[in-house]
PDB file of C-alpha atoms in Angstrom:
ATOM      1  CA  ASN A   1       0.921 -22.364   8.101  1.00  0.00           C
ATOM      2  CA  ALA A   2      -1.255 -24.769  10.059  1.00  0.00           C
ATOM      3  CA  LYS A   3       1.906 -26.283  11.450  1.00  0.00           C
ATOM      4  CA  GLY A   4       3.025 -22.885  12.841  1.00  0.00           C
ATOM      5  CA  THR A   5       5.670 -22.550  10.121  1.00  0.00           C
ATOM      6  CA  PRO A   6       5.354 -19.019   8.527  1.00  0.00           C
ATOM      7  CA  ILE A   7       4.931 -18.808   4.798  1.00  0.00           C
ATOM      8  CA  ALA A   8       7.459 -16.424   3.513  1.00  0.00           C
ATOM      9  CA  THR A   9       6.183 -12.933   2.715  1.00  0.00           C
ATOM     10  CA  GLY A  10       7.727 -10.192   0.565  1.00  0.00           C
ATOM     11  CA  TYR A  11       9.653  -8.848   3.568  1.00  0.00           C
ATOM     12  CA  VAL A  12      11.818 -11.942   3.415  1.00  0.00           C
ATOM     13  CA  ASN A  13      13.077 -10.757  -0.007  1.00  0.00           C
ATOM     14  CA  CYS A  14      13.330  -7.185   1.136  1.00  0.00           C
ATOM     15  CA  LEU A  15      10.180  -6.144  -0.747  1.00  0.00           C
ATOM     16  CA  GLY A  16       7.747  -3.613   0.357  1.00  0.00           C
ATOM     17  CA  ASP A  17       4.030  -4.077   0.831  1.00  0.00           C
ATOM     18  CA  GLY A  18       2.593  -2.553  -2.259  1.00  0.00           C
ATOM     19  CA  MET A  19      -1.000  -1.386  -2.289  1.00  0.00           C
ATOM     20  CA  PRO A  20      -3.115  -1.250  -0.319  1.00  0.00           C
ATOM     21  CA  MET A  21      -1.001  -2.591   2.704  1.00  0.00           C
ATOM     22  CA  MET A  22       1.495   0.371   2.490  1.00  0.00           C
ATOM     23  CA  MET A  23      -1.413   2.803   3.325  1.00  0.00           C
ATOM     24  CA  ASN A  24      -1.734   0.868   6.718  1.00  0.00           C
ATOM     25  CA  ALA A  25       1.443   2.753   7.599  1.00  0.00           C
ATOM     26  CA  MET A  26       2.905   0.361  10.099  1.00  0.00           C
ATOM     27  CA  PHE A  27       5.968   2.676   9.783  1.00  0.00           C
ATOM     28  CA  PRO A  28       5.711   6.567   9.413  1.00  0.00           C
ATOM     29  CA  ILE A  29       4.223   7.845   6.137  1.00  0.00           C
ATOM     30  CA  GLU A  30       4.449  11.176   4.533  1.00  0.00           C
ATOM     31  CA  PHE A  31       2.110  12.896   1.980  1.00  0.00           C
ATOM     32  CA  LEU A  32       3.599  15.469  -0.338  1.00  0.00           C
ATOM     33  CA  GLN A  33       1.275  17.632  -2.599  1.00  0.00           C
ATOM     34  CA  SER A  34       2.903  19.309  -5.721  1.00  0.00           C
ATOM     35  CA  PRO A  35       1.208  20.519  -8.869  1.00  0.00           C
ATOM     36  CA  GLY A  36      -0.486  17.649 -10.519  1.00  0.00           C
ATOM     37  CA  GLN A  37       0.436  14.961  -8.095  1.00  0.00           C
ATOM     38  CA  VAL A  38       0.218  13.755  -4.455  1.00  0.00           C
ATOM     39  CA  THR A  39       3.268  11.607  -3.432  1.00  0.00           C
ATOM     40  CA  VAL A  40       3.041   9.089  -0.645  1.00  0.00           C
ATOM     41  CA  ILE A  41       6.315   7.922   0.930  1.00  0.00           C
ATOM     42  CA  GLU A  42       6.303   5.112   3.596  1.00  0.00           C
ATOM     43  CA  GLU A  43       9.454   4.817   5.728  1.00  0.00           C
ATOM     44  CA  ALA A  44       9.503   1.038   5.474  1.00  0.00           C
ATOM     45  CA  PHE A  45      11.365   0.062   2.376  1.00  0.00           C
ATOM     46  CA  THR A  46      11.269   3.588   1.154  1.00  0.00           C
ATOM     47  CA  GLN A  47       7.978   2.809  -0.776  1.00  0.00           C
ATOM     48  CA  VAL A  48       6.890   5.699  -3.026  1.00  0.00           C
ATOM     49  CA  ARG A  49       3.429   5.892  -4.512  1.00  0.00           C
ATOM     50  CA  ARG A  50       2.364   8.643  -6.893  1.00  0.00           C
ATOM     51  CA  ILE A  51      -1.243   9.793  -7.369  1.00  0.00           C
ATOM     52  CA  LYS A  52      -1.751  11.748 -10.576  1.00  0.00           C
ATOM     53  CA  LEU A  53      -4.235  14.540 -10.075  1.00  0.00           C
ATOM     54  CA  ASN A  54      -7.045  15.375 -12.470  1.00  0.00           C
ATOM     55  CA  GLN A  55      -6.139  12.692 -14.985  1.00  0.00           C
ATOM     56  CA  PRO A  56      -8.459  10.221 -16.478  1.00  0.00           C
ATOM     57  CA  GLN A  57      -8.047   6.586 -15.232  1.00  0.00           C
ATOM     58  CA  LYS A  58      -6.520   4.120 -17.760  1.00  0.00           C
ATOM     59  CA  PRO A  59      -8.318   0.890 -18.503  1.00  0.00           C
ATOM     60  CA  ILE A  60      -7.039  -1.909 -16.335  1.00  0.00           C
ATOM     61  CA  ASP A  61      -5.774  -3.895 -19.357  1.00  0.00           C
ATOM     62  CA  ASP A  62      -3.668  -0.760 -20.380  1.00  0.00           C
ATOM     63  CA  VAL A  63      -1.715  -0.623 -16.983  1.00  0.00           C
ATOM     64  CA  GLU A  64       1.489  -2.538 -16.422  1.00  0.00           C
ATOM     65  CA  PRO A  65       0.833  -4.322 -13.140  1.00  0.00           C
ATOM     66  CA  GLY A  66       3.047  -3.042 -10.183  1.00  0.00           C
ATOM     67  CA  PHE A  67       3.270  -2.786  -6.501  1.00  0.00           C
ATOM     68  CA  PHE A  68       1.412   0.468  -6.340  1.00  0.00           C
ATOM     69  CA  GLY A  69      -0.656   0.336  -9.439  1.00  0.00           C
ATOM     70  CA  TYR A  70      -1.719   3.292 -11.417  1.00  0.00           C
ATOM     71  CA  ALA A  71      -3.473   5.925  -9.107  1.00  0.00           C
ATOM     72  CA  VAL A  72      -5.415   8.972 -10.260  1.00  0.00           C
ATOM     73  CA  GLY A  73      -7.097  11.368  -7.861  1.00  0.00           C
ATOM     74  CA  ARG A  74      -9.120  14.554  -7.687  1.00  0.00           C
ATOM     75  CA  TRP A  75     -10.227  16.816  -4.861  1.00  0.00           C
ATOM     76  CA  GLU A  76     -13.902  17.072  -4.004  1.00  0.00           C
ATOM     77  CA  GLY A  77     -14.063  19.716  -1.385  1.00  0.00           C
ATOM     78  CA  ASP A  78     -11.588  18.803   1.325  1.00  0.00           C
ATOM     79  CA  THR A  79     -11.539  15.037   0.332  1.00  0.00           C
ATOM     80  CA  LEU A  80      -8.961  13.532  -1.995  1.00  0.00           C
ATOM     81  CA  LEU A  81     -10.691  10.786  -4.036  1.00  0.00           C
ATOM     82  CA  VAL A  82      -8.264   8.212  -5.424  1.00  0.00           C
ATOM     83  CA  ASP A  83      -8.797   5.377  -7.872  1.00  0.00           C
ATOM     84  CA  THR A  84      -6.054   2.822  -8.169  1.00  0.00           C
ATOM     85  CA  VAL A  85      -5.821  -0.126 -10.719  1.00  0.00           C
ATOM     86  CA  GLY A  86      -3.053  -2.363 -11.890  1.00  0.00           C
ATOM     87  CA  ILE A  87      -1.799  -4.017  -8.684  1.00  0.00           C
ATOM     88  CA  LYS A  88       0.307  -7.084  -9.316  1.00  0.00           C
ATOM     89  CA  GLU A  89      -1.680 -10.206  -8.411  1.00  0.00           C
ATOM     90  CA  ASP A  90       0.969 -11.477  -6.024  1.00  0.00           C
ATOM     91  CA  ILE A  91       0.573  -8.373  -3.786  1.00  0.00           C
ATOM     92  CA  ARG A  92      -1.879  -9.255  -1.034  1.00  0.00           C
ATOM     93  CA  TYR A  93      -3.819  -7.400   1.644  1.00  0.00           C
ATOM     94  CA  GLN A  94      -4.202  -9.541   4.809  1.00  0.00           C
ATOM     95  CA  ASN A  95      -3.173 -12.508   2.608  1.00  0.00           C
ATOM     96  CA  VAL A  96      -6.364 -12.342   0.524  1.00  0.00           C
ATOM     97  CA  PRO A  97      -5.817 -12.981  -3.117  1.00  0.00           C
ATOM     98  CA  HIS A  98      -7.122 -10.729  -5.885  1.00  0.00           C
ATOM     99  CA  SER A  99      -7.407 -10.771  -9.623  1.00  0.00           C
ATOM    100  CA  LYS A 100      -6.080  -8.352 -12.264  1.00  0.00           C
ATOM    101  CA  ASP A 101      -9.516  -6.593 -11.950  1.00  0.00           C
ATOM    102  CA  LEU A 102      -8.815  -5.240  -8.425  1.00  0.00           C
ATOM    103  CA  ARG A 103      -9.807  -1.518  -8.013  1.00  0.00           C
ATOM    104  CA  ILE A 104      -8.972   0.283  -5.009  1.00  0.00           C
ATOM    105  CA  LYS A 105     -10.849   3.478  -4.169  1.00  0.00           C
ATOM    106  CA  GLU A 106      -9.856   5.810  -1.397  1.00  0.00           C
ATOM    107  CA  ARG A 107     -11.372   8.772   0.423  1.00  0.00           C
ATOM    108  CA  ILE A 108      -8.756  10.710   2.193  1.00  0.00           C
ATOM    109  CA  HIS A 109      -9.590  13.791   4.425  1.00  0.00           C
ATOM    110  CA  LEU A 110      -8.875  15.457   7.819  1.00  0.00           C
ATOM    111  CA  VAL A 111     -11.286  14.523  10.578  1.00  0.00           C
ATOM    112  CA  ALA A 112      -9.403  16.744  13.109  1.00  0.00           C
ATOM    113  CA  PRO A 113      -6.587  19.246  12.802  1.00  0.00           C
ATOM    114  CA  ASN A 114      -3.964  16.417  13.224  1.00  0.00           C
ATOM    115  CA  ILE A 115      -5.758  13.342  12.171  1.00  0.00           C
ATOM    116  CA  LEU A 116      -6.137  12.237   8.531  1.00  0.00           C
ATOM    117  CA  TRP A 117      -8.528   9.434   7.653  1.00  0.00           C
ATOM    118  CA  ASN A 118      -8.202   7.232   4.646  1.00  0.00           C
ATOM    119  CA  GLU A 119     -11.250   5.062   3.807  1.00  0.00           C
ATOM    120  CA  ILE A 120      -9.989   2.271   1.493  1.00  0.00           C
ATOM    121  CA  THR A 121     -12.430   0.264  -0.539  1.00  0.00           C
ATOM    122  CA  MET A 122     -11.287  -2.839  -2.500  1.00  0.00           C
ATOM    123  CA  GLU A 123     -13.544  -3.918  -5.322  1.00  0.00           C
ATOM    124  CA  ASP A 124     -12.902  -7.161  -7.240  1.00  0.00           C
ATOM    125  CA  PRO A 125     -15.767  -8.827  -9.128  1.00  0.00           C
ATOM    126  CA  VAL A 126     -13.653 -11.988  -9.625  1.00  0.00           C
ATOM    127  CA  MET A 127     -12.454 -12.625  -5.941  1.00  0.00           C
ATOM    128  CA  LEU A 128     -14.599 -10.580  -3.623  1.00  0.00           C
ATOM    129  CA  GLU A 129     -18.432 -11.035  -3.071  1.00  0.00           C
ATOM    130  CA  LYS A 130     -18.805  -7.384  -2.260  1.00  0.00           C
ATOM    131  CA  PRO A 131     -16.575  -4.367  -1.778  1.00  0.00           C
ATOM    132  CA  TRP A 132     -14.265  -4.547   1.195  1.00  0.00           C
ATOM    133  CA  THR A 133     -13.733  -1.352   3.105  1.00  0.00           C
ATOM    134  CA  VAL A 134     -11.181  -0.580   5.804  1.00  0.00           C
ATOM    135  CA  THR A 135     -10.471   2.780   7.456  1.00  0.00           C
ATOM    136  CA  VAL A 136      -6.956   3.919   8.497  1.00  0.00           C
ATOM    137  CA  ALA A 137      -6.100   6.917  10.637  1.00  0.00           C
ATOM    138  CA  TYR A 138      -2.857   8.794  10.434  1.00  0.00           C
ATOM    139  CA  ARG A 139      -1.750  11.115  13.199  1.00  0.00           C
ATOM    140  CA  ARG A 140       0.289  14.163  12.253  1.00  0.00           C
ATOM    141  CA  MET A 141       3.907  14.072  13.606  1.00  0.00           C
ATOM    142  CA  PRO A 142       5.234  17.552  12.689  1.00  0.00           C
ATOM    143  CA  ASN A 143       8.725  17.089  14.280  1.00  0.00           C
ATOM    144  CA  TYR A 144       9.370  13.670  12.663  1.00  0.00           C
ATOM    145  CA  THR A 145      11.646  13.149   9.699  1.00  0.00           C
ATOM    146  CA  LEU A 146      11.400   9.966   7.778  1.00  0.00           C
ATOM    147  CA  LEU A 147      14.368   7.715   8.304  1.00  0.00           C
ATOM    148  CA  GLU A 148      16.278   5.866   5.640  1.00  0.00           C
ATOM    149  CA  TYR A 149      15.194   2.205   5.512  1.00  0.00           C
ATOM    150  CA  VAL A 150      17.448  -0.085   3.587  1.00  0.00           C
ATOM    151  CA  CYS A 151      16.888  -3.904   3.772  1.00  0.00           C
ATOM    152  CA  GLU A 152      20.360  -5.370   3.864  1.00  0.00           C
ATOM    153  CA  ASP A 153      21.803  -8.419   5.553  1.00  0.00           C
ATOM    154  CA  ASN A 154      18.397  -9.773   6.019  1.00  0.00           C
ATOM    155  CA  ARG A 155      18.570 -12.714   8.312  1.00  0.00           C
ATOM    156  CA  GLU A 156      15.323 -14.195   6.936  1.00  0.00           C
ATOM    157  CA  PHE A 157      15.004 -16.098   3.639  1.00  0.00           C
ATOM    158  CA  ARG A 158      12.492 -18.206   1.634  1.00  0.00           C
ATOM    159  CA  ASP A 159      13.470 -21.920   1.353  1.00  0.00           C
ATOM    160  CA  ALA A 160      12.678 -24.060  -1.742  1.00  0.00           C
ATOM    161  CA  ASN A 161       9.274 -24.763  -0.367  1.00  0.00           C
ATOM    162  CA  GLY A 162       8.374 -21.114   0.165  1.00  0.00           C
ATOM    163  CA  ILE A 163       8.728 -21.408   3.935  1.00  0.00           C
ATOM    164  CA  GLN A 164      10.252 -18.506   5.974  1.00  0.00           C
ATOM    165  CA  GLN A 165      13.633 -19.431   7.502  1.00  0.00           C
ATOM    166  CA  ILE A 166      16.083 -17.526   9.646  1.00  0.00           C
ATOM    167  CA  HIS A 167      19.804 -17.458   9.516  1.00  0.00           C
ATOM    168  CA  VAL A 168      21.284 -18.095  12.909  1.00  0.00           C
ATOM    169  CA  GLY A 169      24.904 -17.255  13.617  1.00  0.00           C
ATOM    170  CA  LYS A 170      27.417 -16.878  10.863  1.00  0.00           C
TER     171      LYS A 170
END
């Protein structure tokens, strides 16, 4: 990395961001509420996250680690409070490592008719000295429809040393 040679990321292998990076929504994101669940879909890599409503949170050791973890939420007034555990340890946010004990807490609410805020707090007693909070704002785009995003014929690849390379030509 110091030499200016990028370390390969999950994108090189056509993998999505996982949590909490997918909530940064570099691509459009959609929130769907149905009975018992809020579903979050990000256009990039067609990432899908499910937030179970009004369910107890499972102990971290009982959750199979995944890209999006196990998320439970509940409404407190007009704010959706979400608690997520079970994020795979190789999924990173801004290249910061975390342990299996990472817990992500979110406060999602409208701050204006077309602006939704997500206050994301990461807590990890093993890797972080104190909770780390970031706030992301989403702007409603009522006339936009998520596009299909399929990662195929990727010209980037990870070499044997984990360095990102690019296929040039045929």
